[in-house]
Structure formats: structure tokens, C-alpha cells
CSV table of C-alpha atoms and ligand atoms in Angstrom, one decimal:
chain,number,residue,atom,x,y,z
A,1,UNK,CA,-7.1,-16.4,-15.1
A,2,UNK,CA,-10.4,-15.8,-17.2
A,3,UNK,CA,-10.0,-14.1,-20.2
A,4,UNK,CA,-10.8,-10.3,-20.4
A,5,UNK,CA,-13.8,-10.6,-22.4
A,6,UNK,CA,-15.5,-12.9,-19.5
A,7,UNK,CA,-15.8,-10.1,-17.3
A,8,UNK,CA,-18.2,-8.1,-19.5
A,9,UNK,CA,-21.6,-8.6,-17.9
A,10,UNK,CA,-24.4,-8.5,-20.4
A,11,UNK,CA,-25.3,-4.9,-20.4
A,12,UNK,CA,-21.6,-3.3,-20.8
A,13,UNK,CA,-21.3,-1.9,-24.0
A,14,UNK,CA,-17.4,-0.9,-24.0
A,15,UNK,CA,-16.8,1.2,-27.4
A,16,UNK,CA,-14.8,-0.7,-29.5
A,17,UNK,CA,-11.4,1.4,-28.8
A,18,UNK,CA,-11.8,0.9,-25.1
A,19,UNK,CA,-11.9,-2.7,-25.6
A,20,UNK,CA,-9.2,-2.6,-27.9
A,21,UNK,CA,-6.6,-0.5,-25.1
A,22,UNK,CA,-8.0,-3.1,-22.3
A,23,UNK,CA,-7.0,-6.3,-24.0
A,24,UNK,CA,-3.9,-5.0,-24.8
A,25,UNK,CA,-3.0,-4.1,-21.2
A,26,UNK,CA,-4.4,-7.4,-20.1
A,27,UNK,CA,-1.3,-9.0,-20.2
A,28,UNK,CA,0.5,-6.2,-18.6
A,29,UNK,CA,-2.3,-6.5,-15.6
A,30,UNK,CA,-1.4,-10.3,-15.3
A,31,UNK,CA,2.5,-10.6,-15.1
A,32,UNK,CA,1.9,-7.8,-12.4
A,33,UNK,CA,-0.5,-9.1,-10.3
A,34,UNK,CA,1.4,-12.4,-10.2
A,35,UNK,CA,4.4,-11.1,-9.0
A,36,UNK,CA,2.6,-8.9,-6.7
A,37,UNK,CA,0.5,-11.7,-4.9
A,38,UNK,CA,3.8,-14.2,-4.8
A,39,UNK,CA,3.5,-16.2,-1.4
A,40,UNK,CA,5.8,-14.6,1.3
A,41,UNK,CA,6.4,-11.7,-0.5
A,42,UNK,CA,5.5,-8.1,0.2
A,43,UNK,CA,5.4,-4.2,-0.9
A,44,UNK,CA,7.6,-2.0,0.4
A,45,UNK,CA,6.1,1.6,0.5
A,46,UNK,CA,9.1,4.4,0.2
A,47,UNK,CA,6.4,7.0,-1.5
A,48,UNK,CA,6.6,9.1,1.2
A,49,UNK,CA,5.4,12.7,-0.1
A,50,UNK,CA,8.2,15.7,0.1
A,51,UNK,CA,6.4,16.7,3.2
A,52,UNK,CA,5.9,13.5,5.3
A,53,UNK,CA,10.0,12.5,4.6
A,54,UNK,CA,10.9,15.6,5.4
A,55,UNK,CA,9.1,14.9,8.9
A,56,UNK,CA,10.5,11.8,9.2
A,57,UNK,CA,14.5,13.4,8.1
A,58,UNK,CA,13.9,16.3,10.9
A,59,UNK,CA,12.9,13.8,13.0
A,60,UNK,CA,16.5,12.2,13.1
A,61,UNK,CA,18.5,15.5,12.1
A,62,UNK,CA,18.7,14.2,8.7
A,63,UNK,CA,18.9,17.4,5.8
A,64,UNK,CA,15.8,16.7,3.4
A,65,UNK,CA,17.9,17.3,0.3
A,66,UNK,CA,17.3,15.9,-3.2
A,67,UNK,CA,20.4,13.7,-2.7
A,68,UNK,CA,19.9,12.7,0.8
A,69,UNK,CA,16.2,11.6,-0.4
A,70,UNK,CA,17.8,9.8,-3.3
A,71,UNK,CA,20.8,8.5,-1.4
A,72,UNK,CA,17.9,6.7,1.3
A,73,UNK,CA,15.9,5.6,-1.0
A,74,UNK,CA,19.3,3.8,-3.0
A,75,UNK,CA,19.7,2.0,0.2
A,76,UNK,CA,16.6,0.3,0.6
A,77,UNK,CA,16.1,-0.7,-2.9
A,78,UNK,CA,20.1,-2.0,-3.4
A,79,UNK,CA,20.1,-3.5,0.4
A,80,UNK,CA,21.5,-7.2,-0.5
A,81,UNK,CA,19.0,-10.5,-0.6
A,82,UNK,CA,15.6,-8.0,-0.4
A,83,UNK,CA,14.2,-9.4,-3.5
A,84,UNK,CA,13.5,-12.4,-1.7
A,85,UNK,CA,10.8,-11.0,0.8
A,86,UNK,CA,10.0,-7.6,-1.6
A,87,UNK,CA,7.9,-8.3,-4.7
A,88,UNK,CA,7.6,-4.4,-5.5
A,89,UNK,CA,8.7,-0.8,-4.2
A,90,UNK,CA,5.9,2.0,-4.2
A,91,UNK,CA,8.0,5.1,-5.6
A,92,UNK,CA,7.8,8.9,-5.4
A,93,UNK,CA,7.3,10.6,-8.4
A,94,UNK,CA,10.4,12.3,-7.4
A,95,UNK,CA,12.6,8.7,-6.8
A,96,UNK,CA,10.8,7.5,-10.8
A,97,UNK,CA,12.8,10.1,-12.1
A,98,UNK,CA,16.3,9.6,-10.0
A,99,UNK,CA,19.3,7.3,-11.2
A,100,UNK,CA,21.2,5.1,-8.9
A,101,UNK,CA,25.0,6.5,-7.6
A,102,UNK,CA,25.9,4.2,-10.6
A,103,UNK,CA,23.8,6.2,-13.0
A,104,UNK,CA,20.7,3.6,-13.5
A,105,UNK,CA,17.1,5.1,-13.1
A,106,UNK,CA,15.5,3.7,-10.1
A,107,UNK,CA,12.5,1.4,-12.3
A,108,UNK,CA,15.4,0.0,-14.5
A,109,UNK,CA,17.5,-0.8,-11.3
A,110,UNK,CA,14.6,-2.5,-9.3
A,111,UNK,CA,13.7,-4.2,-12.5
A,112,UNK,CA,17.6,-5.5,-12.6
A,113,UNK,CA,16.6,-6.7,-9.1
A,114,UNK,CA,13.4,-8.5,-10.4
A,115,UNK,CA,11.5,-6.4,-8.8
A,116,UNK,CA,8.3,-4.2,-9.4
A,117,UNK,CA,8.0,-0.5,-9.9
A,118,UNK,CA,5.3,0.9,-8.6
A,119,UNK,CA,4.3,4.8,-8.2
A,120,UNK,CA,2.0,6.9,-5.6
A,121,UNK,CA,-0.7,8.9,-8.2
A,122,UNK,CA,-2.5,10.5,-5.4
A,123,UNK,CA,-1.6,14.0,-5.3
A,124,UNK,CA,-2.2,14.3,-1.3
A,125,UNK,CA,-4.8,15.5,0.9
A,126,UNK,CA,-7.1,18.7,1.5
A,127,UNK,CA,-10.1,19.6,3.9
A,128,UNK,CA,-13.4,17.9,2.8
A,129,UNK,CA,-15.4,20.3,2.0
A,130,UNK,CA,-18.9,21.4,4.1
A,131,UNK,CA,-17.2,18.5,6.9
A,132,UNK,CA,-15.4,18.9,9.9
A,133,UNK,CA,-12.2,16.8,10.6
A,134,UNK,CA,-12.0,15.3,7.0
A,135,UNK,CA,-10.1,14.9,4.3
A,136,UNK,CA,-10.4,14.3,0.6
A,137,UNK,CA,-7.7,12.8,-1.7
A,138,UNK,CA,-6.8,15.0,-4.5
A,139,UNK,CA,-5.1,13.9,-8.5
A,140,UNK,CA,-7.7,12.5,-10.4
A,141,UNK,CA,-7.9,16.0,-12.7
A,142,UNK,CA,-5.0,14.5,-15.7
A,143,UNK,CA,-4.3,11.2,-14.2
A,144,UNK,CA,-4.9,9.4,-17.4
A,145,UNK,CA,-2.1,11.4,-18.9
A,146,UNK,CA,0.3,11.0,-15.7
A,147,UNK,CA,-0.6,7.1,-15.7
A,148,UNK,CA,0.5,6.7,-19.3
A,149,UNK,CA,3.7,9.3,-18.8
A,150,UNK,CA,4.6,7.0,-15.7
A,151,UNK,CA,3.8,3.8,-17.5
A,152,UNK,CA,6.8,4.7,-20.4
A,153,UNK,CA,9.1,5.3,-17.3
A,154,UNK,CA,8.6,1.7,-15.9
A,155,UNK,CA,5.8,1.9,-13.0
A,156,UNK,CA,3.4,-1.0,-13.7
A,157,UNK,CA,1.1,-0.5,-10.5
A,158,UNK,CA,0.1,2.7,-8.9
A,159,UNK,CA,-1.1,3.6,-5.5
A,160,UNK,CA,-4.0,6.2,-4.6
A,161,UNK,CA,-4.3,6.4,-0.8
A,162,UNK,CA,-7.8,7.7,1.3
A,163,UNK,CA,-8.2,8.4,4.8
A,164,UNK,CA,-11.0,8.2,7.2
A,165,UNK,CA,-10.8,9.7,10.6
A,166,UNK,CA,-12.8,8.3,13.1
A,167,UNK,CA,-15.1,10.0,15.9
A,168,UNK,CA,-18.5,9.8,17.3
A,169,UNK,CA,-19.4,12.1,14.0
A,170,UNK,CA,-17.3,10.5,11.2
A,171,UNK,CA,-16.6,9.1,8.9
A,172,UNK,CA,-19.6,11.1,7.3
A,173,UNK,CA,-21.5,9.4,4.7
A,174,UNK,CA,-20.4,11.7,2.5
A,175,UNK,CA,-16.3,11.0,3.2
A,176,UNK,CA,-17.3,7.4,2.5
A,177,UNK,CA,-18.9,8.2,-0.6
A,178,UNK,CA,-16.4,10.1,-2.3
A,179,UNK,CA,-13.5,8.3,-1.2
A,180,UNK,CA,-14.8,5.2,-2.7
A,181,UNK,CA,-15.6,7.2,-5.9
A,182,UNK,CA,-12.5,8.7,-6.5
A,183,UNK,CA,-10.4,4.8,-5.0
A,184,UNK,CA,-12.9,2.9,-8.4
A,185,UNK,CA,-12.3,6.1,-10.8
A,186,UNK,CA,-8.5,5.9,-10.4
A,187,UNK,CA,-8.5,2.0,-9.9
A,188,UNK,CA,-10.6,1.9,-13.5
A,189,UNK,CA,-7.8,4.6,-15.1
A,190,UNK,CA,-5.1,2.5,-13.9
A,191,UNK,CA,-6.5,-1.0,-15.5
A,192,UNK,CA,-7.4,1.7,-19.0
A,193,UNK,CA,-3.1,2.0,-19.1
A,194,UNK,CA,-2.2,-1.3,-17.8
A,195,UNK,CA,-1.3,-0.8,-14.5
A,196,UNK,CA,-2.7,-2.7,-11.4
A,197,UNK,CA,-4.2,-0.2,-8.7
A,198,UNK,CA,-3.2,-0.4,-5.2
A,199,UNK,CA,-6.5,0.5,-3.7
A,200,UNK,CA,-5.8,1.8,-0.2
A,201,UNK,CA,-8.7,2.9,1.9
A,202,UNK,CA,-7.1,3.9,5.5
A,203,UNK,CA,-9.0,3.8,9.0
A,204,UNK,CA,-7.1,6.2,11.0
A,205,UNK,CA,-5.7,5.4,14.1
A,206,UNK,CA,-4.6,8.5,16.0
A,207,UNK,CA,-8.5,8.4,18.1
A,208,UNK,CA,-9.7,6.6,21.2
A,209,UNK,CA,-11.9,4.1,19.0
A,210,UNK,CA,-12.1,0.8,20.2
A,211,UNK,CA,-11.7,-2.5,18.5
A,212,UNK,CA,-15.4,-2.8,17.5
A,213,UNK,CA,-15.9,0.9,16.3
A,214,UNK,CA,-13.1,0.3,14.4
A,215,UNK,CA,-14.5,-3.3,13.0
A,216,UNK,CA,-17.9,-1.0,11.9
A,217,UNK,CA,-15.9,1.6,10.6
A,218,UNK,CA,-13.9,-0.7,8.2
A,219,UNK,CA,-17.0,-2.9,7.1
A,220,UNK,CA,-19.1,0.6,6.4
A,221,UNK,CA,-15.9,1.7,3.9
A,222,UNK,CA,-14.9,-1.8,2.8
A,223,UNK,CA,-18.6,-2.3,2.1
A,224,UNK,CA,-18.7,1.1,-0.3
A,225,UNK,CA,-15.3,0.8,-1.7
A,226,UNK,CA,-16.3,-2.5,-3.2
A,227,UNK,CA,-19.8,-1.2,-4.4
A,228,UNK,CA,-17.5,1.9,-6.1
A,229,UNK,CA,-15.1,-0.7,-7.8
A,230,UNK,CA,-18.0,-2.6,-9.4
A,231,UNK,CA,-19.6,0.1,-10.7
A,232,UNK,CA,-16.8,1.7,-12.4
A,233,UNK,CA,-16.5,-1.8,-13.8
A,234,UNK,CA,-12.8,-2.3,-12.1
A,235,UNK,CA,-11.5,-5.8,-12.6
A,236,UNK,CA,-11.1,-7.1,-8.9
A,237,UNK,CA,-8.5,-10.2,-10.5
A,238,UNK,CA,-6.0,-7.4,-11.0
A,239,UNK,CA,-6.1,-5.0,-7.6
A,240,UNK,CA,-4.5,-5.2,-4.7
A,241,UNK,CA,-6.3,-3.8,-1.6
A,242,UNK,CA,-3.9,-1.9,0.5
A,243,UNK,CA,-6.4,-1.5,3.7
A,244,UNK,CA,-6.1,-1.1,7.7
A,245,UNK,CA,-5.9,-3.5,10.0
A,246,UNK,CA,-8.7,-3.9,12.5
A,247,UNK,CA,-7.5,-2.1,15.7
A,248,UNK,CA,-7.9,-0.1,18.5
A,249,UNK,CA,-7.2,3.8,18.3
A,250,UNK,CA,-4.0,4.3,19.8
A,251,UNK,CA,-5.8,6.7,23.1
A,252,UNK,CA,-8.2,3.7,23.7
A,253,UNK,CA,-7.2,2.6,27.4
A,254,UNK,CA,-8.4,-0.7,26.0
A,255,UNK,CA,-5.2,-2.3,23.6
A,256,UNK,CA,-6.3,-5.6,21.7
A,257,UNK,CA,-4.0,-8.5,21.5
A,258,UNK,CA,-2.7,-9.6,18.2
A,259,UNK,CA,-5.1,-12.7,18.3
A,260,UNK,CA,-8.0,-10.2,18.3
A,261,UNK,CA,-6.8,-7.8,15.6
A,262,UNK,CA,-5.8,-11.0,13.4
A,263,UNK,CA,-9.6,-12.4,14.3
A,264,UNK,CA,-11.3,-9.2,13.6
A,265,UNK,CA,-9.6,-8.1,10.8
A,266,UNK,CA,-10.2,-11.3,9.0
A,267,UNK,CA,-13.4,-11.4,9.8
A,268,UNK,CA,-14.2,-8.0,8.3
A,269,UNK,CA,-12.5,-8.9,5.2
A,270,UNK,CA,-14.2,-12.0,4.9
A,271,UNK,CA,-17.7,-9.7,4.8
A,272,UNK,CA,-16.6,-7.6,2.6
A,273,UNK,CA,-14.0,-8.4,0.0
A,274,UNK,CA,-14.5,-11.0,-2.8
A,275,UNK,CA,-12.4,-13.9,-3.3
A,276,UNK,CA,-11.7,-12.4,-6.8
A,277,UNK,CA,-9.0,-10.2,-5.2
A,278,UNK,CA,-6.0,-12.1,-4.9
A,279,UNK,CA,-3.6,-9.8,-2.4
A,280,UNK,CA,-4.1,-7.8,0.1
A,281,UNK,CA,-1.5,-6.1,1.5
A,282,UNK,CA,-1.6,-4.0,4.9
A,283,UNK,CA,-0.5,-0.5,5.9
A,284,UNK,CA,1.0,-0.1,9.1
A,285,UNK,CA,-0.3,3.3,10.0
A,286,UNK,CA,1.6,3.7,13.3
A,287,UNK,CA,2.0,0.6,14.6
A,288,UNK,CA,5.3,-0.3,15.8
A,289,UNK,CA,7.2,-2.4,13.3
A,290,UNK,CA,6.7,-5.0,16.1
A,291,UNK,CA,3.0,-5.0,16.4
A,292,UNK,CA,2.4,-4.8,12.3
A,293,UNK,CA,4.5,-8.1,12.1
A,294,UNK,CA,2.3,-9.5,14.9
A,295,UNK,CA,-0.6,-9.1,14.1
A,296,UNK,CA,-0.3,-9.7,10.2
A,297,UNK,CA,1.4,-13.3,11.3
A,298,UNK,CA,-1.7,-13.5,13.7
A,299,UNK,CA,-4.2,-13.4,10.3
A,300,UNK,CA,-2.2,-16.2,8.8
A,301,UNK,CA,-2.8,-18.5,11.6
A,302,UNK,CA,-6.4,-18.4,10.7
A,303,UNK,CA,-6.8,-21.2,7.8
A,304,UNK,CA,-9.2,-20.7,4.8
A,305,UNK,CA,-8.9,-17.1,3.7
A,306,UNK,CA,-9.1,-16.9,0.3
A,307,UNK,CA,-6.7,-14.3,-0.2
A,308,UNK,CA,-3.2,-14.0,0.1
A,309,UNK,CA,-2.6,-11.7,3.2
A,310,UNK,CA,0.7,-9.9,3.2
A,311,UNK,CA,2.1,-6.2,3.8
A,312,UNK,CA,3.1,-3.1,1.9
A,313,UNK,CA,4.6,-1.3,5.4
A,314,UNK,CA,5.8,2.3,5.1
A,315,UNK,CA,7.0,3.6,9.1
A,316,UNK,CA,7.3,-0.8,9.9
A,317,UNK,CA,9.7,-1.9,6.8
A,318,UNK,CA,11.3,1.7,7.4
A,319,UNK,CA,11.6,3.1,11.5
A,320,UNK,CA,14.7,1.2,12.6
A,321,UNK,CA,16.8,1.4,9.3
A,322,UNK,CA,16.3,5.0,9.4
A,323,UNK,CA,17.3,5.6,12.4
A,324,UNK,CA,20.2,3.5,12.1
A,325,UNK,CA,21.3,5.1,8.8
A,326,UNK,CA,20.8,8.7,10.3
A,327,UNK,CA,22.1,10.3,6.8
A,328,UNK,CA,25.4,9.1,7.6
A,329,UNK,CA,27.2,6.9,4.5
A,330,UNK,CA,29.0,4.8,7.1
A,331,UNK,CA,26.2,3.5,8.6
A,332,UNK,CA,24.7,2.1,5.1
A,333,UNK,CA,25.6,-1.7,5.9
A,334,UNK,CA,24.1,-1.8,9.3
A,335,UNK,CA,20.7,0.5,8.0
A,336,UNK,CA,20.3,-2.3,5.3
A,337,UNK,CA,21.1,-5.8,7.8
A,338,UNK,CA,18.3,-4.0,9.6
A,339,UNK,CA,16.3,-3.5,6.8
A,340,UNK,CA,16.3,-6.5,5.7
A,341,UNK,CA,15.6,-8.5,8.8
A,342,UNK,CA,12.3,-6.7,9.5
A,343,UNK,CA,11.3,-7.2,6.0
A,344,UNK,CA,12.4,-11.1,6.8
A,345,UNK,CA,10.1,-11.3,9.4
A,346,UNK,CA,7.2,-9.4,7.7
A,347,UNK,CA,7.4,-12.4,5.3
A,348,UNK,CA,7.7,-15.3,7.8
A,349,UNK,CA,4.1,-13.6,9.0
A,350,UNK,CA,2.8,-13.7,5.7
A,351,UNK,CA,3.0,-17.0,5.9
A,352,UNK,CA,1.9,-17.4,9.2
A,353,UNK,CA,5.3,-18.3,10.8
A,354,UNK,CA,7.1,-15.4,12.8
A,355,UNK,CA,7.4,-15.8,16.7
A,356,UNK,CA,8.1,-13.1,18.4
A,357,UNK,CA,11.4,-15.0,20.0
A,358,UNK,CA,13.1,-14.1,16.5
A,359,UNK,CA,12.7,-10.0,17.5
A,360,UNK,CA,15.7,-10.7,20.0
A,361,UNK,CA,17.8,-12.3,16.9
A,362,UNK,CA,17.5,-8.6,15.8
A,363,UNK,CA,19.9,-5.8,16.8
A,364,UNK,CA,17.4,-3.3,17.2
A,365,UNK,CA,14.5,-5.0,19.4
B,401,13P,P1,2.6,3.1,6.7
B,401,13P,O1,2.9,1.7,6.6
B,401,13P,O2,3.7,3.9,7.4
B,401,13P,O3,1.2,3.4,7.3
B,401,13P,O4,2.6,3.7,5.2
B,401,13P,C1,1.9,3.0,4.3
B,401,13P,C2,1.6,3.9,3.2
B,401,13P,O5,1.9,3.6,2.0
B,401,13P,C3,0.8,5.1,3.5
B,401,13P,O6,0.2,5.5,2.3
């Protein structure tokens, strides 16, 4: 890895205390992103907001209490053998502040586990103003402070998430502007406190899109998020891009095969992100666990990507545990064997070896 003061390009003239804060945090940066970008390794994302797990608790007659939350989230993180395919666990702010049932705060308890803790910044979404259908991302009004409170409670990378819905009309030019704004503004905070960004820029899939609109819908935001981050002078060596694949909406009558989203997606990226960036690490935004391990093992087939391609799944790391769970102590041993069999198999496709013969070896396929 170059050293800091190599990135400087000729005209930055950094005042002396921002240089100062920046080499101090570079080391931070480095030890992060290493662990982060390990080979067959992934992100688990359990930062679901108070409103989107209280969705998924009603969903399976689950009470959304404080200790229920806290009590779910204990099982993921504790489940047996998960360090080996999770490199790092995207926390609620609410979750960075809970202990373990063995009194241990959740970033100490992971960090027992050698692995990462990591914290969602964003503050949510609100209507886009003077734009139909859209959505901004809101938090970047005191984030400095809030990255450096969360930093002295153990997160060392942070995750800011914008959406883009897609019709004949958007994304506007204007959603694609200011998402890629606020993504380099918070990206360049994070680096300022030491923490690597998760940079997550999401193509929405609840539409009738095809494939292709989707492919021109991803390049278009790829393309601006990228001219954002090198303006605000973001270091691309420390990110990781948390983007969507490239995918039919799920009304198009037309459904593309895993060879066709691992082609297309790859081939977007390869327009649009540097080499510099050294993870990249999927949602799953409503695909079935099944089809996000598919067609992330479907990329890895392809050779020469420069990039380590791996996943930081939400609803595809998460559906079938939960369910099995159901808020029910008992069922804590078979939630986690679950758990950690999907999150096996996510691995074994970032490396570009999962069949889908191995879903039968799985109680829940
Ligand atoms: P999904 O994998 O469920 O899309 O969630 C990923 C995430 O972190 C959303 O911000």
C-alpha cells in the first residue's frame, strides 16, 4: 500500500492539521481494509433500522423489544465457526451500545471473535424534494462528531446507504447528483476519523426494469459516485463499494440467469470502478438467499477482475435463520447451523466455488 502522502495530487493543499489527523488514521484505514477484503470472507449486515426489524419481527410474530433485538442479534454474532466466512458485522447504533447475555459490549465481543465492528451512519430516508418517487439519504448534519463518538466505542468502518428507484422518469439527474454528494462527503468524514466507508449506492429492484435498464441505471450512478469520491478527495485504497447487482426488476416477465447477472454486473463494474478499490461487497436487496449466492458465485467464474468480489447480505445471510429462530430460545442452535451454512456458501461463491447441488445439503432449501 502507497504511503498517504502519495495520494496528494499536485494542487491539494491539505492544512497542515488535516494532514496531521489523516496520517494518523492511516494505519487504522489499513488494518481495516485488509481484514475487510480477506479472500472468501464477507460482511454481514444486521443494521437493520428500528423500523425495517420491526417489519421483519411482525413478519414472524416475533415482539420487536429491546431484548428480543438484542437477544437476535447475540445469535448471529456468537453462532459457532462464523469468523471463518465473516470478516465484519454492520451494527445498529442501537446493538454498538448493547452487551452480550454475558455482559460484554457487542464491538468488544466481535473483536474477541476477530472480527470487525462496523456501524450504519446514515440516519434513513425522506422524500426528495421537488421529485416524484424519490428518496434522499439523511445524517450528514454532525456526522463528524457521531464518527468520532462511535470510533471510541469500537466501529472502525461505517456504512451510509442511497437508493435509486427506477422508472421511465428516474433516477433524476438530480437523485444521482446528490446521492453521490452526500456517499464522497460521508466517505471523506469517515477516512478524516479513521474509519473505512462502506459506500452503498442501491439500484432498486421492486420495478419491471429489465436487465439492460438496469445495466444503464448502474453505469449512470457508478459513473457519478466515482466522479463524487474523487472530488472530495476520498482515498479509493480504503473503501469498500457496497453496490447492486445487475438485474432484472422483480415485475419484469423477463428473469435473467445467474450467468447473465454475473456477466453484466461485471461488466458494469469493470466501466466504472477503479482497480484502486480492493472489495466490493454486494447487497442482496430481495433476492432470495438462493439467487444472491448464485449469482455472486456466477461473477467469480469470470477470471481477471481486479477486485475481490464478495457480499455484505442483509434479508440472504438473515431470511432462513430468522425464521427458524422465530424469537424462541430453544430454537437458537438450529437458527445459527442455518446461519452459518448460508454464510458458508456465500463464501464458497466468493471464490467462485458453490454449486447449487450443496443447497440440498441444507435443511432449509
Ligand atoms: P439486503 O442484503 O437485505 O439488501 O441488505 C443489505 C443492506 O445492508 C441494506 O442497507
Amino acid at each position: 500500500m502507497l504511503p498517504f502522502p502519495a495520494f496528494i495530487p499536485a494542487h491539494y493543499q491539505p492544512e497542515e492539521k488535516d494532514l496531521i489527523s489523516m496520517n494518523s488514521h492511516m494505519k487504522d484505514l489499513e488494518t481495516t481494509i485488509n481484514q475487510l477484503a480477506k479472500k472468501g470472507k464477507g460482511i454481514l449486515a444486521a443494521d437493520e433500522s428500528m423500523a425495517t426489524i420491526g417489519k421483519r419481527f411482525e413478519a414472524l410474530k416475533i415482539e420487536s423489544t429491546e431484548d428480543n433485538r438484542r437477544a437476535y442479534r447475540e445469535l448471529l454474532m456468537s453462532t459457532p465457526g462464523i469468523n471463518e466466512y465473516i470478516a465484519g458485522v454492520i451494527l445498529f447504533e442501537e446493538t454498538l451500545n448493547q452487551t452480550t447475555s454475558n455482559g460484554m459490549k457487542f464491538p468488544d465481543f466481535l473483536r474477541s471473535q476477530s472480527i470487525l465492528p462496523g456501524i450504519k451512519v446514515d440516519k434513513g430516508l425522506i422524500p426528495l424534494i421537488n421529485s416524484t418517487d424519490e428518496q434522499a439519504t439523511q445524517g450528514l448534519d454532525g456526522l463528524n462528531e457521531r464518527l468520532a463518538e462511535y470510533k471510541s466505542k469500537g466501529a472502525c468502518f461505517a456504512k451510509w446507504r442511497a437508493v435509486y428507484a427506477v422508472s421511465e422518469k428516474t433516477p433524476s439527474r438530480m437523485a444521482v447528483k446528490m446521492n453521490a454528494n452526500s456517499l464522497a462527503h460521508y466517505a471523506a468524514l469517515c477516512q478524516a476519523n479513521g474509519i473505512v466507508p462502506i459506500v452503498e449506492p442501491e439500484v432498486l429492484i421492486d420495478s419491471n426494469h429489465t436487465i439492460e435498464r438496469c445495466a444503464e441505471v448502474t453505469e449512470n450512478v457508478l459513473h457519478a459516485v466515482f466522479h463524487s469520491l474523487h472530488k472530495y478527495k476520498v482515498k479509493l485504497e480504503y473503501i469498500v463499494l457496497k453496490p447492486s447487482m445487475v438485474i432484472n426488476g422483480k415485475q419484469c416477465p423477463t428473469k435473467a440467469s445467474a450467468e447473465q447477472v454475473g456477466k453484466m454486473t461485471v461488466m458494469v463494474l469493470r466501466r466504472t470502478v477503479p482497480a484502486a478499490v480492493p472489495t466490493i461487497n454486494f447487497l442482496s436487496g430481495g433476492q432470495s438467499p438462493e439467487e444472491a449466492t448464485a449469482n455472486l458465485n456466477a461473477m467469480n467464474m469470470l477470471a481477471g477482475n481486479p477486485w475481490n468480489l464478495s457480499y455484505s447480505y442483509a434479508r440472504a445471510l438473515q431470511d432462513y435463520c430468522m425464521k427458524t429462530w422465530k424469537g424462541d430460545a430453544k430454537n437458537v442452535s438450529a437458527a445459527q447451523a442455518i446461519f452459518l451454512q448460508r454464510a458458508k456458501l456465500n463464501s464458497l461463491a466468493s471464490l467462485g466455488k458453490y454449486t447449487s447441488s450443496l443447497e440440498k445439503e441444507t435443511s432449509f432449501a
